[in-house]
Each structure stands twice: as C-alpha cells, then as structure tokens.
Coordinates of C-alpha atoms in Angstrom, one line a residue:
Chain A
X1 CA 14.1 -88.0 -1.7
X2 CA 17.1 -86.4 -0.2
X3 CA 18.5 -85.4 -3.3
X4 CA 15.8 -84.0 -4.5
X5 CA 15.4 -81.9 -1.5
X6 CA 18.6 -80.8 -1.7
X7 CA 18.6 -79.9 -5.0
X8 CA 15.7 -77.3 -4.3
X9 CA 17.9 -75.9 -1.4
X10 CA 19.9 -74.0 -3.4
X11 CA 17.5 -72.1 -6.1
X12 CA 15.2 -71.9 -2.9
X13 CA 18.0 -69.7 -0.7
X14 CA 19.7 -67.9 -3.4
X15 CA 16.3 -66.3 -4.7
X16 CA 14.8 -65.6 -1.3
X17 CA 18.2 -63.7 0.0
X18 CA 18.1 -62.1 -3.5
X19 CA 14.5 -60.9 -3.4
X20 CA 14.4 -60.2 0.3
X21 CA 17.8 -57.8 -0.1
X22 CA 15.7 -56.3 -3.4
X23 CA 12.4 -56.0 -1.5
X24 CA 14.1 -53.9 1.5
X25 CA 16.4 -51.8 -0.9
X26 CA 13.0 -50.9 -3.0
X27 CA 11.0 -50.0 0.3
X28 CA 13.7 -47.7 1.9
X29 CA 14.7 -45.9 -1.5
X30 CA 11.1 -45.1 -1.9
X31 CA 10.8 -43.9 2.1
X32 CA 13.7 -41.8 1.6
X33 CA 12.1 -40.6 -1.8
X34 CA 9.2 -39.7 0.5
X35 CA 11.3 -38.2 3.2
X36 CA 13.4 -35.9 0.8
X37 CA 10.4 -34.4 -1.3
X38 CA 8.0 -31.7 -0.4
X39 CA 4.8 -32.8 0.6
X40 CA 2.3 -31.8 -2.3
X41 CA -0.8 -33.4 -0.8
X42 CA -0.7 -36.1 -3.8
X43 CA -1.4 -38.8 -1.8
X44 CA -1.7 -41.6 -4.2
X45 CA 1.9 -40.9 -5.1
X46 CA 3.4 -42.1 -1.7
X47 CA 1.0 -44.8 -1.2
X48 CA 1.8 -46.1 -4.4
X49 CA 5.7 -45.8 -4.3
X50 CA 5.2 -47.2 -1.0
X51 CA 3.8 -50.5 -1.9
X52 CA 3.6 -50.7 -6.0
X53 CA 6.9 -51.9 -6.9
X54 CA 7.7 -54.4 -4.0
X55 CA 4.0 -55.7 -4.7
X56 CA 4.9 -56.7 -8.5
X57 CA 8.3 -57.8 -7.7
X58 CA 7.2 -59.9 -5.1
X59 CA 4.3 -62.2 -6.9
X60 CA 6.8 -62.9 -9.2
X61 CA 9.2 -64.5 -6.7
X62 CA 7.9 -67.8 -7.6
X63 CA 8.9 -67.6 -11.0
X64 CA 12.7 -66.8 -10.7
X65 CA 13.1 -69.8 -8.2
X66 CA 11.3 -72.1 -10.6
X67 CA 13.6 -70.8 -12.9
X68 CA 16.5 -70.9 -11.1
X69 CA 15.9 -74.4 -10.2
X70 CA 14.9 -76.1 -13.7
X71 CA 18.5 -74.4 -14.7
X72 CA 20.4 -76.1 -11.8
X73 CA 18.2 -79.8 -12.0
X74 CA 16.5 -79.8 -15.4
X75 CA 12.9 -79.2 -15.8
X76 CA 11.5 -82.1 -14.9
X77 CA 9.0 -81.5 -11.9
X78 CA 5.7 -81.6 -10.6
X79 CA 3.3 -78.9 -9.8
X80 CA 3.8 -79.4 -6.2
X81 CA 7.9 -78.8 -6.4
X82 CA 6.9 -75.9 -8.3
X83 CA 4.3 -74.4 -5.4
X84 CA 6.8 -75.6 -2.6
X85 CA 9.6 -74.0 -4.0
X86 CA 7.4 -70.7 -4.7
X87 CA 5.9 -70.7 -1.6
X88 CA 9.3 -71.3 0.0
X89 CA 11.5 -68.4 -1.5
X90 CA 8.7 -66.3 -0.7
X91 CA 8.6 -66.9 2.7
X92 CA 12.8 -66.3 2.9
X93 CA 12.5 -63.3 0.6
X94 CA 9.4 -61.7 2.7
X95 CA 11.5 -63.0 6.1
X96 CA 14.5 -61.1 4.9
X97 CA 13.1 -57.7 3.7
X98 CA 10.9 -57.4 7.4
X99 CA 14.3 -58.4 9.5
X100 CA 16.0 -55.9 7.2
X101 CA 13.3 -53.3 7.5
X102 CA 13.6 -53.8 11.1
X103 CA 17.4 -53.4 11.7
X104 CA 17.5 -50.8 9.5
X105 CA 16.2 -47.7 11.9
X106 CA 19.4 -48.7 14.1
X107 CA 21.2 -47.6 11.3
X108 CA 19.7 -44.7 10.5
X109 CA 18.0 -43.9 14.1
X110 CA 16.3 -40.6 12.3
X111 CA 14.5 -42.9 9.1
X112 CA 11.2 -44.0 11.0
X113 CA 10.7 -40.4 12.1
X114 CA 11.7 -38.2 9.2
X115 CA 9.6 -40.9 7.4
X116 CA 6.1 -40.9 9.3
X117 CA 6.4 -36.9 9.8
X118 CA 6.3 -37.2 5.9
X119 CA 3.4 -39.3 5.3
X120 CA 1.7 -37.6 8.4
X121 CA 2.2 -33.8 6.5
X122 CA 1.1 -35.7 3.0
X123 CA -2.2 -36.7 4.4
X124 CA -2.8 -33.6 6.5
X125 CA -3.2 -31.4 3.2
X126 CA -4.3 -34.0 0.9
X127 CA -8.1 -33.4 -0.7
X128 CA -7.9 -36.9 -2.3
X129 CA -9.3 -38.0 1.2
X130 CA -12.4 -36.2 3.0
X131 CA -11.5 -34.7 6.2
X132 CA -13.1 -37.4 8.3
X133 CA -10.7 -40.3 7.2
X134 CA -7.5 -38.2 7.3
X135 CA -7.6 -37.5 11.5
X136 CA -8.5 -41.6 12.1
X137 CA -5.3 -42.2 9.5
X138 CA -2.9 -39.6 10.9
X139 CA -3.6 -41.1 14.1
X140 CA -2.9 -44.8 13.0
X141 CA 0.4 -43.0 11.1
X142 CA 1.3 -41.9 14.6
X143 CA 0.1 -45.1 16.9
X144 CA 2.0 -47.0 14.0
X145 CA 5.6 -44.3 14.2
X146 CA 5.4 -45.3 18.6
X147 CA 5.4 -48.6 18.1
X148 CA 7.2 -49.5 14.8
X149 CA 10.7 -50.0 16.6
X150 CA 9.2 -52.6 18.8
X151 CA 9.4 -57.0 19.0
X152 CA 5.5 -57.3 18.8
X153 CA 5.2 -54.8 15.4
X154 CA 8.5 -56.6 13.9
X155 CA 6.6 -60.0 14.9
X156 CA 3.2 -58.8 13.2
X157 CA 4.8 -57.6 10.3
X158 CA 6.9 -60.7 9.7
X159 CA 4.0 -63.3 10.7
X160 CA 1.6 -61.1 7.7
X161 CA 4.3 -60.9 5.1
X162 CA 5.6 -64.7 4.9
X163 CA 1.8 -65.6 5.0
X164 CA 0.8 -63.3 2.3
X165 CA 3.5 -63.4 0.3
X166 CA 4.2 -67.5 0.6
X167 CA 0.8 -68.3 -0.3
X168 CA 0.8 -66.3 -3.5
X169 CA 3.9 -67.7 -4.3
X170 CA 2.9 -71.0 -3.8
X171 CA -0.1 -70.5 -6.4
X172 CA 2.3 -68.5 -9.1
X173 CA 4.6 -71.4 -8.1
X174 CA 2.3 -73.8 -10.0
X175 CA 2.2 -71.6 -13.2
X176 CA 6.0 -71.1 -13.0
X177 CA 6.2 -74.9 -12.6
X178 CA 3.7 -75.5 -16.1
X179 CA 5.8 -72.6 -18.2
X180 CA 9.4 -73.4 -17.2
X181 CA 9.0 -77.4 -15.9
X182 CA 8.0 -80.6 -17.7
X183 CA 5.9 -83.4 -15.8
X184 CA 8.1 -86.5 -14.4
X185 CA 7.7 -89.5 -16.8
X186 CA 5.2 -91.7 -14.7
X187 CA 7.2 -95.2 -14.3
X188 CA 5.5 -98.5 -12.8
Chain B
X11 CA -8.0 -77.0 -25.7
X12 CA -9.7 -81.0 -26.6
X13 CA -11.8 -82.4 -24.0
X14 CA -9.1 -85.4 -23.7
X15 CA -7.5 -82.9 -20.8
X16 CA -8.7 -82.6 -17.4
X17 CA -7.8 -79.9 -14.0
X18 CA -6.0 -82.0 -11.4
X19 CA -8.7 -81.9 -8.7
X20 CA -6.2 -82.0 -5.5
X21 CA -4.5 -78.5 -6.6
X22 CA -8.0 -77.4 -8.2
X23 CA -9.6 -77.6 -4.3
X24 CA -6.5 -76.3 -3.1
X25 CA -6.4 -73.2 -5.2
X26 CA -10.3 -72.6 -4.9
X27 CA -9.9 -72.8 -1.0
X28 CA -7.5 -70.3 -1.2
X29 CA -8.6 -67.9 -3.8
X30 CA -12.3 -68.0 -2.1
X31 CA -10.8 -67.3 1.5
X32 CA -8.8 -64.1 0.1
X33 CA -12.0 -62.8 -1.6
X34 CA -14.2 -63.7 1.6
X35 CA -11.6 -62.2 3.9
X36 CA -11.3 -58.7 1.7
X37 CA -15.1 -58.5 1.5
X38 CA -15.8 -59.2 5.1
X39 CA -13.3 -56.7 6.6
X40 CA -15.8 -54.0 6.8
X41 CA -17.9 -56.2 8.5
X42 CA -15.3 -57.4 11.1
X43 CA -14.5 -53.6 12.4
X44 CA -16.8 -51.4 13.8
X45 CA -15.4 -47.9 12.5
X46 CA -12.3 -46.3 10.9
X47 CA -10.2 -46.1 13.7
X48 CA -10.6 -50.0 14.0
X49 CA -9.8 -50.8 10.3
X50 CA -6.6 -49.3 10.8
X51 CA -5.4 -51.4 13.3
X52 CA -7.2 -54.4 12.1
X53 CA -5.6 -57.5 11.2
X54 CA -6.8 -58.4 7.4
X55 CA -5.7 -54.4 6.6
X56 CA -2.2 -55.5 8.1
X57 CA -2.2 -58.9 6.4
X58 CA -3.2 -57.6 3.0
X59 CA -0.4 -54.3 3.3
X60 CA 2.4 -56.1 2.1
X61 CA 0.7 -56.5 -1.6
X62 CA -1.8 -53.4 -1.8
X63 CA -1.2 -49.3 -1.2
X64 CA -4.8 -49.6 0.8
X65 CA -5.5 -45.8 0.5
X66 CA -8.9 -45.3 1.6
X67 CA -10.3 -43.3 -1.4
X68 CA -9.3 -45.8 -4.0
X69 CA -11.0 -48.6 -2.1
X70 CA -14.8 -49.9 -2.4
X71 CA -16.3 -49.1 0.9
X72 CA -19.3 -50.5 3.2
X73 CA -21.1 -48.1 5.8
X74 CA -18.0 -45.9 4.8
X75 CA -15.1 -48.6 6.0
X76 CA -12.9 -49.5 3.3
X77 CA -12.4 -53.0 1.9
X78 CA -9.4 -54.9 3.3
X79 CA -7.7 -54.2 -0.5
X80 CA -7.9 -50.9 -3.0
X81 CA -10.8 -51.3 -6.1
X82 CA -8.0 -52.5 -8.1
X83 CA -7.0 -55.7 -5.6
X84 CA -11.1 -56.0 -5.6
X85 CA -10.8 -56.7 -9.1
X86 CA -8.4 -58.3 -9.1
X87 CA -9.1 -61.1 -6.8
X88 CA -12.3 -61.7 -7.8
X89 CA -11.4 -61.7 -11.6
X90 CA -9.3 -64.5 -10.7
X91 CA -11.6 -66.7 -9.0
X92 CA -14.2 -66.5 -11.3
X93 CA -12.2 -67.1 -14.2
X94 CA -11.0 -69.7 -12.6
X95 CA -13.9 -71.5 -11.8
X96 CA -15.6 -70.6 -15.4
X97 CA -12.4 -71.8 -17.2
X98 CA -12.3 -75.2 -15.1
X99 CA -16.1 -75.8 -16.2
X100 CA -15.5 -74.2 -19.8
X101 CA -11.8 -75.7 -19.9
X102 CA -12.4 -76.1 -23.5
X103 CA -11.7 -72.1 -23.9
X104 CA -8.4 -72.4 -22.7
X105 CA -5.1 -72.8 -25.2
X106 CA -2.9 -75.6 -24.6
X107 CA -0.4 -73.4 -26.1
X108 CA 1.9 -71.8 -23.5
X109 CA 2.9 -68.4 -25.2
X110 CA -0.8 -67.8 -26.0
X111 CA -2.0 -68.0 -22.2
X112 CA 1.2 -65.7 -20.9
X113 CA 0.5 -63.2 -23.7
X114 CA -3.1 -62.6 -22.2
X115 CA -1.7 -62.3 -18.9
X116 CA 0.8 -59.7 -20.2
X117 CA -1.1 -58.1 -22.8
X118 CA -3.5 -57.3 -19.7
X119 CA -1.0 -56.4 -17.0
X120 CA 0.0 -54.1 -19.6
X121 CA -2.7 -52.0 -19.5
X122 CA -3.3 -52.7 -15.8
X123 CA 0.2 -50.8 -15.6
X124 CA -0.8 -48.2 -18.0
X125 CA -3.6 -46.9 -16.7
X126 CA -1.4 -47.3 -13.1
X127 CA 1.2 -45.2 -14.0
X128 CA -0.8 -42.5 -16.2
X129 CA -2.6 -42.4 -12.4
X130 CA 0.5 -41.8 -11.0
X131 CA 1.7 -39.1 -13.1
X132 CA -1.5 -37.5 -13.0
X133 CA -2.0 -38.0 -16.8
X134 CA -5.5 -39.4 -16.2
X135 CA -7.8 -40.3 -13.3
X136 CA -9.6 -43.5 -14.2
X137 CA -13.0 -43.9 -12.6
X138 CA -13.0 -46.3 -10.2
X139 CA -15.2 -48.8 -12.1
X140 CA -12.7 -48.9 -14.9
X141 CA -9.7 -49.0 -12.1
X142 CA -11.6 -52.0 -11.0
X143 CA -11.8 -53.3 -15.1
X144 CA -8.3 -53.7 -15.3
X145 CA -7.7 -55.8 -12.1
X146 CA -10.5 -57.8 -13.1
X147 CA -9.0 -58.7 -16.6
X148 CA -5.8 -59.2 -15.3
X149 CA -7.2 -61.4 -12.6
X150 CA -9.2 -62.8 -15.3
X151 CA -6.0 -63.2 -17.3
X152 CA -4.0 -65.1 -14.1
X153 CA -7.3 -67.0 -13.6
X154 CA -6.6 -68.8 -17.2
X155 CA -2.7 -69.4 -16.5
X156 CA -4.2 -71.2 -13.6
X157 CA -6.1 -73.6 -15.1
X158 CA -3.6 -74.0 -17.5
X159 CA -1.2 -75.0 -15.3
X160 CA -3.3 -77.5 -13.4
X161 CA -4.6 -79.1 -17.0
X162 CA -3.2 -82.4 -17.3
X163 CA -3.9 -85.2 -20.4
X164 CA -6.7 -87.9 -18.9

C-alpha cells in the first residue's frame, strides 16, 4: 500500500508543478498580448486567448500523469489510480498557476491595471455585445480590477480552479488509465 | 464490441453523478441569478471560468442571462452525457479497439478546433447552432472514450 502510494508521488508532483508553471506562463503571455495590442473591439479575440489554451492544456493534465506514471511503475493499474492520480495533478497544477497568478502583480505591480484597462477599452467599443450587457460587464471588469489583489478573490479563485479542474481530471484520468494502463491480474 | 463486456457500475454512477450535476448546474445558472449584474458575480460563472471564455454573446441565454458556459461548453457537456448514457445502454456500438475510439475523439476535436480558430481569425462566423454541433460531437466523441474506458470483460 505504501509503495504504491509512493510510487504515484512522484508522476503526481512533477506533472502538477509542470502544468501549474505552464498554465500561469500561458495566462500572463496572453494578458500581456492583450495589454500591448490596440483595442480593435474584437472581443472574442481576448476572451478566447484568455481562456482557450489553458482550457485544452489543462483537461489533458490527466493524461501526462498517467503517462508519466505507467513509465516510472509499469502499466499495470486500475481505473481508480488512473482518476486519483488525474484528479490529483490537477488539483497541484490548478493550485500552482492561481498562487502564481496571485504573486505575480507583486512583480509586476502595473500587470492587473494595464490589463483590466485593456479588456475594459475592448468591451467599451465592441459591437459583438449589445450595449445593455457591456456597462453590467465593464462594471464586473472593474469590481473584479478592486478586488483581484485581495486573500478572499485569491481564495475563490483557487477553491473554483482545483474543483473544476480536479474533477475533470479525475474523469479524463479514467480514459488515460484505459489507453496507457493494463488492469491488475486479479489473484485469490 | 461482444455483449461478453460490461460498464463497471461503481465508476458508471460516479461519472453519471458528475456529468449530470455539470449539465444541471450550467443550465440552472440563469435561474439562480436574478439579472446581469448578478451573473457576473455569481458563483457557477466563477466556477466554470477556469475552462470556458464565457462571453455573453456566444452563450445560450434565458430571460436574456447567459448560461453558466459559452454554446460551445453547452454542447459540449451535454454531448457527453448523452453519449454516455446511450453508449452504456447500446455498449455494443462501441470498439474494443483503442486507436479506433481516440481517432473519433480527435478526428472531432479537430474540427471543433477548426472551426475555433477560423472564428478567431475571423475567416468565418459559425452560427451558433453549428458552434454548438461541434461541442456536441466532440462531447459525443469523449462520451464513447468513456465508456470505453469503464468496459470491462464479465
């Protein structure tokens, strides 16, 4: 039992650190891409950049720790491990990118600014949405801007990403487990 | 796939639990808040952000408030819980083979990331009934990898 948990410890870590460092560096490249472009009112454009990538790269979490792990202890293992360990890196990966996401603007103390002044001037002269759902959203942009740097938005954000992301993970973690595992021999 | 297989009924309650509770939760949003300003702040918008862009004139709406995903999520999340369901009843649809069930799924995330990116780059503007086509059939796609995966001989 011990063995086999720490056995998982390792693919487990390695891809959550890995995916949580990749999730972060996605997310601020496309904010600064936001940030440094003029705003052409094509709204789907930033939306998209905004959530897009990370969203793809992080369903597949599950399957690179799956991986990782059948290459380190062989691929015999049940669905279960396979959810477990999805569900798991998930949970460090989502951790990671939201504790990076956070630090971050104590780096750069001008990012969160610079960055909801661009979305804010995107959705003011956007016509994709009609004029009665851009004041409610440039409101939230700027309710969201006040309060971004604080404990209770960090707390929200990182409560809503490991639950999301972990319990998608833990259902691709039973496909990764079927394509890259092979079921324990049962023994009496 | 021979009828000598059958879907491991722990995981298959499991994932049905969870697959029906996403679809309930994204459809009930607009129920939940009372205007706009509310399904900003709410807390199945924040909850489903970290997967889905959300922008309000790509999503399905109710008494104009927008579901808790974008029409493409919609589809997406019901395409897989109703292939899921069908293919456990119909489990006779699905290939044992491996490589055939992850070529569906890719074959139709393909074109789910076609059509996204000829969106993007203003190519083409899919309706939003087609937008919703191609999460459906990708969902549909992830559905059968699903029941794959839970298959196991009697």
């Amino acid at each position: 039992m011990m063995e086999s948990e720490k056995s998982m410890l390792k693919p487990v870590l390695m891809t959550g650190l890995i995916f949580g460092f990749v999730l972060f560096l996605v997310g601020i490249l496309a904010g600064y891409y936001i940030i440094s472009k003029e705003p052409t009112g094509r709204f789907f454009m930033v939306t998209f950049l905004t959530v897009g990538p990370t969203c793809l790269i992080a369903l597949f979490i599950s399957f690179f720790a799956v991986k990782s792990y059948v290459k380190e202890n062989g691929p015999e293992m049940t669905l279960g491990k396979g959810a477990i360990i999805g569900l798991s890196a998930a949970a460090i990966a989502a951790a990671v990118s939201v504790v990076f996401m956070f630090i971050w603007p104590m780096i750069d103390s001008s990012y969160l600014e610079n960055y909801y002044s661009a979305l804010i001037a995107e959705t003011e002269i956007t016509t994709a949405l009609p004029p009665e759902m851009r004041e409610p959203m440039i409101d939230a942009y700027y309710e969201e801007m006040r309060s971004s740097n604080s404990i209770t938005s960090f707390l929200s954000n990182l409560v809503s990403s490991v639950f999301m992301l972990s319990l998608l993970n833990a259902i691709t973690g039973l496909i990764a487990a079927k394509i890259f595992g092979t079921r324990p021999v049962e023994t009496l | 796939m021979k009828t000598d297989y059958q879907v491991q009924s722990f995981y298959f309650w499991l994932v049905l639990g969870v697959l029906f509770s996403i679809n309930v939760l994204i459809w009930a949003t607009p129920l939940y808040v009372e205007n706009i300003h509310e399904w900003f702040s709410s807390w199945p918008k924040q909850l489903f952000s970290t997967i889905c862009h959300q922008q309000v004139d790509r999503s399905y709406r109710i008494q104009g408030i927008p579901l808790a995903v974008c029409v493409r999520c919609t589809g997406f999340f019901a395409g897989v819980l109703l292939s899921f369901l069908c293919f456990s009843v119909f489990k006779g649809f699905v290939s044992s083979e491996k490589s055939k069930n992850i070529r569906i799924f890719l074959y139709t995330m393909l074109v789910l990331m076609m059509d996204w990116v000829a969106n993007l780059f203003q190519l083409w503007q899919t309706p939003e009934h087609i937008r919703m086509l191609t999460g459906f059939s990708w969902g549909g796609a992830a559905g059968i990898c699903l029941v794959f995966a839970l298959l196991k001989k009697k």
